Coordinates of C-alpha atoms in Angstrom, one line a residue:
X785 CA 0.0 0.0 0.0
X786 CA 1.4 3.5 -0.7
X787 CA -0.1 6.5 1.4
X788 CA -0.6 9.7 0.1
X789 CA -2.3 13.0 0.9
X790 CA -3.7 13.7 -2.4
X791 CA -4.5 11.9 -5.6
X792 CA -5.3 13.2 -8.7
X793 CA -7.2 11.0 -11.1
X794 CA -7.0 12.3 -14.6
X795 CA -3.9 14.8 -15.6
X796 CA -6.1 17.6 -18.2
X797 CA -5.6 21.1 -17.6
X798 CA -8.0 21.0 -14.6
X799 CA -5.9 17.8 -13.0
X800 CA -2.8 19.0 -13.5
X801 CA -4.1 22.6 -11.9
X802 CA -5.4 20.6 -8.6
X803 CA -2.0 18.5 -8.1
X804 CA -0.3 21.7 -9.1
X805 CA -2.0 23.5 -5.8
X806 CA -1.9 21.0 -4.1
X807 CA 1.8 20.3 -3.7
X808 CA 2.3 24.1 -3.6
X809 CA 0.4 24.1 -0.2
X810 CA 2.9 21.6 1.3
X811 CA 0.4 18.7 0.1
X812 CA 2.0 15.1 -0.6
X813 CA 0.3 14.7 -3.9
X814 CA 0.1 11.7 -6.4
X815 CA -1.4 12.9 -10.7
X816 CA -2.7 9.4 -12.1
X817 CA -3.1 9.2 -15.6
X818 CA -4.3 6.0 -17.7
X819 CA -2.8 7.2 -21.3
X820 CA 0.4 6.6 -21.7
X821 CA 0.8 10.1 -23.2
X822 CA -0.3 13.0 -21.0
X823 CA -2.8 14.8 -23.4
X824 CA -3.2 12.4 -26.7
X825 CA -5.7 11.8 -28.3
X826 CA -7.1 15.3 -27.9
X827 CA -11.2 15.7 -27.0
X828 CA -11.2 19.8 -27.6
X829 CA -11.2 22.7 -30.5
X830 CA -8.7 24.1 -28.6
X831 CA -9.2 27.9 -28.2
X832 CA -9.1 29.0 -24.8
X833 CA -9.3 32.7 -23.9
X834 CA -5.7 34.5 -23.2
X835 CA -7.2 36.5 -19.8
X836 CA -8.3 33.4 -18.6
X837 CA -4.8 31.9 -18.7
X838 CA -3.5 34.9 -17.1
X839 CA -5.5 35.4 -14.8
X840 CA -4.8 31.5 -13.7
X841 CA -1.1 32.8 -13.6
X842 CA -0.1 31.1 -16.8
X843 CA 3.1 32.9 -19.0
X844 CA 2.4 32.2 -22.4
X845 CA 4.2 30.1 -24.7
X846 CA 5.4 29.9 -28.3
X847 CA 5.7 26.1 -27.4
X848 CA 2.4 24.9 -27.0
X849 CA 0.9 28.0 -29.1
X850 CA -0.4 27.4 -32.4
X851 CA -2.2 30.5 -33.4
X852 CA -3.2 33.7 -32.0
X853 CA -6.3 35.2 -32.3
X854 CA -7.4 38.4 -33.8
X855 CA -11.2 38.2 -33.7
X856 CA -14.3 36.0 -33.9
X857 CA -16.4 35.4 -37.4
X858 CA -20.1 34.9 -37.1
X859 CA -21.9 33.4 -40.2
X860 CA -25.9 33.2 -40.0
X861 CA -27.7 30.5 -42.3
X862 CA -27.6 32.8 -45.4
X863 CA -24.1 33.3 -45.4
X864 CA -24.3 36.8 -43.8
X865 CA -21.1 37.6 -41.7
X866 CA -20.3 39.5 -38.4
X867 CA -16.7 40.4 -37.7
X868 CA -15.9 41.1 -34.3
X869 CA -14.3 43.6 -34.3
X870 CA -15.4 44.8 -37.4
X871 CA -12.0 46.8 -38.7
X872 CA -9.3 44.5 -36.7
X873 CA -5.9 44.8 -38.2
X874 CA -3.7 43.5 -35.8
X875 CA -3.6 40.5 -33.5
X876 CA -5.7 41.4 -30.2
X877 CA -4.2 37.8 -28.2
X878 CA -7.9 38.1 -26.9
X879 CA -7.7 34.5 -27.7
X880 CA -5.2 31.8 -28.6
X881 CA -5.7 28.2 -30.5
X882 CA -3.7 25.8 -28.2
X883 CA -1.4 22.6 -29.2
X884 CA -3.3 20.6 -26.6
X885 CA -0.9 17.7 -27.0
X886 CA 2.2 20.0 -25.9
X887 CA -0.2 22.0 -23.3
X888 CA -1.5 19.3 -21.2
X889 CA 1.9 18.3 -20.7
X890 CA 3.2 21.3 -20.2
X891 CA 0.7 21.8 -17.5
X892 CA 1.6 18.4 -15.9
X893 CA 5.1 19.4 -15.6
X894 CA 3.8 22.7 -13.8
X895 CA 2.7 20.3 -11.2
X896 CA 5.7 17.9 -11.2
X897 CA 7.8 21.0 -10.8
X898 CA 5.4 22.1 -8.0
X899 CA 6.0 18.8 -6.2
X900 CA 3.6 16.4 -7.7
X901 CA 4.5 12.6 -8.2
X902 CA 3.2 11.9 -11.8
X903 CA 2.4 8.1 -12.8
X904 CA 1.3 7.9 -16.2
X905 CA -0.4 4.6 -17.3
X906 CA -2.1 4.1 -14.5
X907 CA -5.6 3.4 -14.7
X908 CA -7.9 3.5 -11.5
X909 CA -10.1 0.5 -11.4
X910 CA -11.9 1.3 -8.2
X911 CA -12.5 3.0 -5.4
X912 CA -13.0 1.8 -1.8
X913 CA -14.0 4.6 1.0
X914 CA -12.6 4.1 4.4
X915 CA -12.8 6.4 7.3
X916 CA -10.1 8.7 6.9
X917 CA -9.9 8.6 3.4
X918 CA -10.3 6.5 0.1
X919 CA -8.1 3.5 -1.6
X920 CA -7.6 4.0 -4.8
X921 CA -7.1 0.5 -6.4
X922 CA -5.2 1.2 -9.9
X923 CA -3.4 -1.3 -12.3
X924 CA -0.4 -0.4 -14.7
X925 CA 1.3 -2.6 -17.5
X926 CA -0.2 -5.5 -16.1
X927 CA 0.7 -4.8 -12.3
X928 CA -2.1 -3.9 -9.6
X929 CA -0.9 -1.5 -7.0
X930 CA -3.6 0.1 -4.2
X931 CA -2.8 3.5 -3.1
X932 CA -4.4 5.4 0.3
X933 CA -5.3 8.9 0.0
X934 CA -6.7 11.0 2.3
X935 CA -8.6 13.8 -0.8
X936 CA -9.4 12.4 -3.7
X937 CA -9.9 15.0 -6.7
X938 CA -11.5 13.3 -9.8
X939 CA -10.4 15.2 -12.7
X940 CA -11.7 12.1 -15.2
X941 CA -13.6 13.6 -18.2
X942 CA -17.0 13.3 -18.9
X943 CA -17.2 9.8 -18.0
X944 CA -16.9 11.0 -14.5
X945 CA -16.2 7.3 -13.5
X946 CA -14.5 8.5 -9.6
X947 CA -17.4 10.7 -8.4
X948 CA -20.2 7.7 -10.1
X949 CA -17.9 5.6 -7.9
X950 CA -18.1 7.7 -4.6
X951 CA -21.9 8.3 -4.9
X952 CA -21.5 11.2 -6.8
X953 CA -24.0 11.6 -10.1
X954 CA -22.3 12.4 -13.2
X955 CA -21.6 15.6 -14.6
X956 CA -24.3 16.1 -17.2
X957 CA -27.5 14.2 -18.3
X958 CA -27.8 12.6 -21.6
X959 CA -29.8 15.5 -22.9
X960 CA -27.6 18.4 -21.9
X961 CA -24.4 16.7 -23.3
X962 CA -23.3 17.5 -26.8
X963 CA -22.3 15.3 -28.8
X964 CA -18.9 16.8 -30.8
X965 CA -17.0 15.5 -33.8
X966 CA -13.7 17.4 -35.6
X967 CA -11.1 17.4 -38.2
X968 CA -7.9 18.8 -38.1
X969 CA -7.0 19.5 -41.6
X970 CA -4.7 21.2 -43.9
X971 CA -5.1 22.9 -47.3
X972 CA -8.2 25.0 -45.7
X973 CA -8.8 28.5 -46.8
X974 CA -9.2 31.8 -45.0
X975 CA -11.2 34.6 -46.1
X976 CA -9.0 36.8 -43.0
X977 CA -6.2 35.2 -41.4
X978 CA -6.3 34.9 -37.7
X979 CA -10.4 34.7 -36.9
X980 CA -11.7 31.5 -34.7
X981 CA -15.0 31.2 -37.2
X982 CA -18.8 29.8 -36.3
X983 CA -21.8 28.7 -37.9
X984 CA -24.9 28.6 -36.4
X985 CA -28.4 27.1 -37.8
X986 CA -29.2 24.2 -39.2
X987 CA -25.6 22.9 -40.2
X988 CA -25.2 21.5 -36.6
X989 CA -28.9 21.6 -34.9
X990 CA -29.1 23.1 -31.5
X991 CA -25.1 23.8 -31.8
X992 CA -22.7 25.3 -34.1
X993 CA -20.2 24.0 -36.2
X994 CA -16.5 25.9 -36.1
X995 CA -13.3 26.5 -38.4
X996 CA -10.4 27.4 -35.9
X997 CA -7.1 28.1 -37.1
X998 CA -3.8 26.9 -36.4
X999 CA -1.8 27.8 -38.7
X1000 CA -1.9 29.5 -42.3
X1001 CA -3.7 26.6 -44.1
X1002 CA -4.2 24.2 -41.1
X1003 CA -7.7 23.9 -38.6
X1004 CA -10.0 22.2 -36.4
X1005 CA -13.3 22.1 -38.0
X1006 CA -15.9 20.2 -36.3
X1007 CA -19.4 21.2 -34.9
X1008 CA -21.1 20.2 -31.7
X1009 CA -25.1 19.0 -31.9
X1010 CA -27.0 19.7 -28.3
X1011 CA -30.1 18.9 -30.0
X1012 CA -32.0 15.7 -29.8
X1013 CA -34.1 16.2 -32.7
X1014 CA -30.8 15.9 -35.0
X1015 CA -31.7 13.4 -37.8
X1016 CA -28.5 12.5 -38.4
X1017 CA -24.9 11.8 -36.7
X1018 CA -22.7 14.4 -36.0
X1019 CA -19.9 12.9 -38.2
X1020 CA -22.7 12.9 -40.8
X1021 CA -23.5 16.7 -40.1
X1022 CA -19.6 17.6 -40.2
X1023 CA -19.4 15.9 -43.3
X1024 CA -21.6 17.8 -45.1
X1025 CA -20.8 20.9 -43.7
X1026 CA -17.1 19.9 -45.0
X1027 CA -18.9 19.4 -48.3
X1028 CA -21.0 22.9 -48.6
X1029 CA -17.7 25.0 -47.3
X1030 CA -16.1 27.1 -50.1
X1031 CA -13.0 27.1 -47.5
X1032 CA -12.6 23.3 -47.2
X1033 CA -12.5 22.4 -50.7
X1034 CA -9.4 21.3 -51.0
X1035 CA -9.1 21.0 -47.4
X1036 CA -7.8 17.2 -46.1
X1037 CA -8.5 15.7 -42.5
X1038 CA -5.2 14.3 -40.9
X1039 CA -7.0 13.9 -37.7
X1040 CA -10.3 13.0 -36.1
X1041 CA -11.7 13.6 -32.8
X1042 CA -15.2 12.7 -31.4
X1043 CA -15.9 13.3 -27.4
X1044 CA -18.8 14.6 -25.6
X1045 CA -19.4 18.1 -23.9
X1046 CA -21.1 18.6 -20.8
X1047 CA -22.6 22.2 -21.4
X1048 CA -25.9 21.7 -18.6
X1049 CA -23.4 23.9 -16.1
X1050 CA -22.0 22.7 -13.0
X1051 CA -23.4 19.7 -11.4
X1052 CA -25.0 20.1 -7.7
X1053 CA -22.7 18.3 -5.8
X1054 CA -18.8 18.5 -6.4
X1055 CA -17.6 17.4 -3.3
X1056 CA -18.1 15.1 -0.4
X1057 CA -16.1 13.7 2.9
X1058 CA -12.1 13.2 1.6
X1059 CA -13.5 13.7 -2.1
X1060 CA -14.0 16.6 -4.6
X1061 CA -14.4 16.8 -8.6
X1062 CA -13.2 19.2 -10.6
X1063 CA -13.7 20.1 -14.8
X1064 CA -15.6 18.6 -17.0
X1065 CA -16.4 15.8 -14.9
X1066 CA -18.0 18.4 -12.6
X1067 CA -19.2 20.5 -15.3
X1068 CA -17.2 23.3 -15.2
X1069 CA -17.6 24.3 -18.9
X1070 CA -19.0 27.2 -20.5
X1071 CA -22.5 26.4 -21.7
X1072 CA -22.4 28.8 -24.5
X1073 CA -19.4 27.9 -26.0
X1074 CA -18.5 24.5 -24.7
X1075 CA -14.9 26.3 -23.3
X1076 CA -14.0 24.0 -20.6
X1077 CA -10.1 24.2 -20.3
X1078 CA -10.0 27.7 -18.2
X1079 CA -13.5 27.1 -15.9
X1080 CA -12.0 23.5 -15.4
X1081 CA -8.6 24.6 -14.4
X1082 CA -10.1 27.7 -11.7
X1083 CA -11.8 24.1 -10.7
X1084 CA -8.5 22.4 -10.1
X1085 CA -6.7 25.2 -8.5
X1086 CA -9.8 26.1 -6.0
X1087 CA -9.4 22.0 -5.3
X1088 CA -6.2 22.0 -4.9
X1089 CA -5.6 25.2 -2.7
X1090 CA -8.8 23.4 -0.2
X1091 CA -6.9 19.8 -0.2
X1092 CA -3.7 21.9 0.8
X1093 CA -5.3 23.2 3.5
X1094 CA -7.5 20.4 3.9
X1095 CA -5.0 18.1 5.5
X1096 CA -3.4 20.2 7.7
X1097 CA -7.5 20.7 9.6
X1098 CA -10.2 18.5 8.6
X1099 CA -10.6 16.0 5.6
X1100 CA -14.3 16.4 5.9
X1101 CA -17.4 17.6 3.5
X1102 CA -17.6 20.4 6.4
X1103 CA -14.1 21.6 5.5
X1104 CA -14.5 20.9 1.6
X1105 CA -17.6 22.6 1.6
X1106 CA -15.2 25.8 1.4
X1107 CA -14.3 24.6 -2.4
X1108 CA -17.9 24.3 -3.4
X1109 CA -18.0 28.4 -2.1
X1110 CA -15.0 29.4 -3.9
X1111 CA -15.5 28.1 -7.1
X1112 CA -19.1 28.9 -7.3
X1113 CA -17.9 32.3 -6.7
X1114 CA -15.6 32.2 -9.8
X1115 CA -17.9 30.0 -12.3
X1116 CA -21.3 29.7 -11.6
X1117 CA -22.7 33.3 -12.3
X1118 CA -21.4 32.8 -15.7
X1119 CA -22.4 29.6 -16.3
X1120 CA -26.2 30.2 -15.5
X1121 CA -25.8 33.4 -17.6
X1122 CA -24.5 31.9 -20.4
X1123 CA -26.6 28.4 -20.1
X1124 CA -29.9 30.9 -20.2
X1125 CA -28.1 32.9 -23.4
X1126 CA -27.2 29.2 -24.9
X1127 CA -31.2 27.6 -24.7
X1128 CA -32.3 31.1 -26.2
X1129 CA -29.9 30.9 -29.3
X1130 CA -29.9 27.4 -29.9
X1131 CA -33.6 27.3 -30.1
X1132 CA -33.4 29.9 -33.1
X1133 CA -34.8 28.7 -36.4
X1134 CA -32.7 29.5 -39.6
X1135 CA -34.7 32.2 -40.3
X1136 CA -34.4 34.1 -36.8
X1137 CA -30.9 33.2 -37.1
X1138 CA -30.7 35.5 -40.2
X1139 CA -32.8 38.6 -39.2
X1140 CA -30.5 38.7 -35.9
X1141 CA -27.6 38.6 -38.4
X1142 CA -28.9 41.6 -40.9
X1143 CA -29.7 43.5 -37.8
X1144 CA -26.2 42.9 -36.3
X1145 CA -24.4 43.0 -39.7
X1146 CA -23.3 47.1 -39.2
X1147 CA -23.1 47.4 -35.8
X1148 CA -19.3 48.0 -34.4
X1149 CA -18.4 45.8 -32.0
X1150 CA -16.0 47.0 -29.3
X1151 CA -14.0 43.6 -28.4
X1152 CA -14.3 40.2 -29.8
X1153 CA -16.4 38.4 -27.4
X1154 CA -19.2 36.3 -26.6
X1155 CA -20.8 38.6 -24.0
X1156 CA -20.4 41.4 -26.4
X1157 CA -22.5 39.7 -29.0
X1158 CA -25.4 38.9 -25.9
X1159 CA -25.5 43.0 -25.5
X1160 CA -25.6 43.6 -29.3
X1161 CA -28.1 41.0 -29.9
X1162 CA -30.6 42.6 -26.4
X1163 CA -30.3 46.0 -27.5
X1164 CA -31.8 45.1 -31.2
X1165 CA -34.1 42.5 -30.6
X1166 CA -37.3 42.9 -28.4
X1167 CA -37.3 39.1 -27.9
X1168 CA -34.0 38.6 -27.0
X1169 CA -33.9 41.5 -24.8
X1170 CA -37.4 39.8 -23.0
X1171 CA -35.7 36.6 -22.3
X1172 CA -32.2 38.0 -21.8
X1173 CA -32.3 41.5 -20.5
X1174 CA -32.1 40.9 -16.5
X1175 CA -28.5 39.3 -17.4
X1176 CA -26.5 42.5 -18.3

């Protein structure tokens, strides 16, 4: 048996963050991982908002940057367009497309560096709660090893198989989850260099699709379906949307992704005696965009500060109550803002969809941003600003 003060099951941005925390509050912390390669496959689009990073603290890096941002492109059913902003001629950084593959491990060593013991290939096969703690039974290249912990933080994905284990219910039900599909490709075209570009309407039902660039002729493109009316799959969607695209005609995939998104907001309960969960398998994603590597990692740090502080006073849901409070306080008036903003929009028709986008179509926008868009859209539409008003 090895005895630990915290382990870490699952080494994304938001694990990594927790162990990272963790160990910098004096914690004896263990980061499990079951791939063999911290962050492959990737599961995201990866854009991720450059304040959010800073404000987590994070320098960043030529490394594990693939493309900074200038602005956001919004095309409406019809093909009308929205540039925000409108006259951008240099790069604002307001966001940056990520090499997940180098970032994820990047953020891992962040928390070796920090203190964290890192065992990759390890895959938890069960949990067993005991009174001062958990066992964390785990198996690695064929050997079985159980490990004693007094906090648990389960940082496992949307298949949130720890906190199902502890009691916990999983992050999302079946009908808030998206269901998301993408290509990286090459050869794809650009109509202004540096724009993170969505779709909305019927090319991905109750969703959008995306082009996001990471270099000059290389993007994700995928789309995300939250609607359960969809009459097709969403491999079937993307590949027509690939089809229709003037910008993907020559385009070629060298990679697919598929994963699910947990966009119904954070779940009720993320914590409980010696346990708490933290990004997407507590929810912690944007339910607008489907942005889940900043939210998850304020997750992981607010975890990892409580553990920290946790074993050095009390272990209990009494004590780890004090994560649920902090990380409320950072993510949840934006999440119920933006979840309200996301069943508005994605229950647009194609047509509502283009009215919104000739009203919008010469209005200046100030900064590229979603919440920019939400005040645009109240101030011009009487419906919008019924069902959204009270939320700026």
């Amino acid at each position: 048996m090895i005895e630990t003060d915290v382990i870490v099951v699952g080494s994304g941005p938001a694990g990594s963050s927790a162990a990272k925390h963790a160990a910098l509050g004096g914690a004896k912390v263990i980061l499990m991982d079951k791939k063999s390669e911290i962050g492959s496959p990737k599961r995201c689009a990866e854009d991720v908002p450059v304040k959010g990073l800073e404000k987590l603290g994070i320098e960043l890096s030529p490394l594990w940057i693939a493309k900074k941002i200038w602005g956001i492109r919004i095309q409406t059913p019809d093909g009308t367009d929205l540039w925000l902003p409108k006259d951008q001629t240099d790069p604002s950084e307001a966001d940056c497309v990520l090499e997940r593959k180098v970032f994820d491990k990047h953020m891992a060593m962040d928390a070796a560096r920090a203190g964290a013991e890192i065992r990759i290939k390890t895959l938890v096969t069960g949990i067993e709660k005991i009174e001062n703690g958990f066992i964390v039974e785990t198996e690695s290249m064929g050997k079985k090893q159980d490990f004693k912990c007094k906090i648990l933080i389960a940082a496992d994905g949307v298949e949130g198989h720890v906190a199902r284990w502890a009691g916990l219910r999983p992050a999302a039900k079946a009908k808030e989850m998206g269901s998301c599909v993408q290509y990286e490709m090459c050869n794809v075209e650009f109509e202004k260099q540096g724009f993170i570009e969505f779709y909305f309407g019927s090319c991905s039902p109750g969703g959008y699709a995306w082009i996001f660039p990471k270099g000059d002729d290389i993007a994700n493109v995928g789309l995300g379906l939250f609607s359960h009316k969809a009459e097709k799959t969403a491999k079937e969607y993307l590949d027509d949307f690939v089809a229709k695209s003037p910008y993907l005609k020559n385009a070629q995939a060298v990679e697919l992704n598929v994963g699910g998104d947990p966009a119904g907001g954070m779940i009720e309960k993320i914590y409980d005696d010696n346990i708490m969960v933290v990004g997407d398998a507590a929810g912690q994603v944007n339910p607008l965009t489907g942005e889940g590597i900043v939210p998850g990692m304020i997750g992981g740090k607010c975890a990892g500060q409580v553990a920290a502080q946790a074993i050095k006073e009390d272990c209990s849901k009494k004590f780890l109550k004090f994560y649920d409070n902090m990380v409320r306080e950072e993510l949840s008036y934006d999440n119920e803002a933006y979840k309200k903003v996301q069943e508005y929009v994605y229950s647009l028709s194609d047509d509502e969809l283009d009215e919104i986008g000739h009203a919008l179509e010469g209005e200046s926008f100030d900064e590229a941003s979603s919440a920019e868009v939400v005040k645009k859209l109240i101030e011009i539409s009487p419906k919008a600003s019924r069902y959204l008003g009270k939320l700026v």
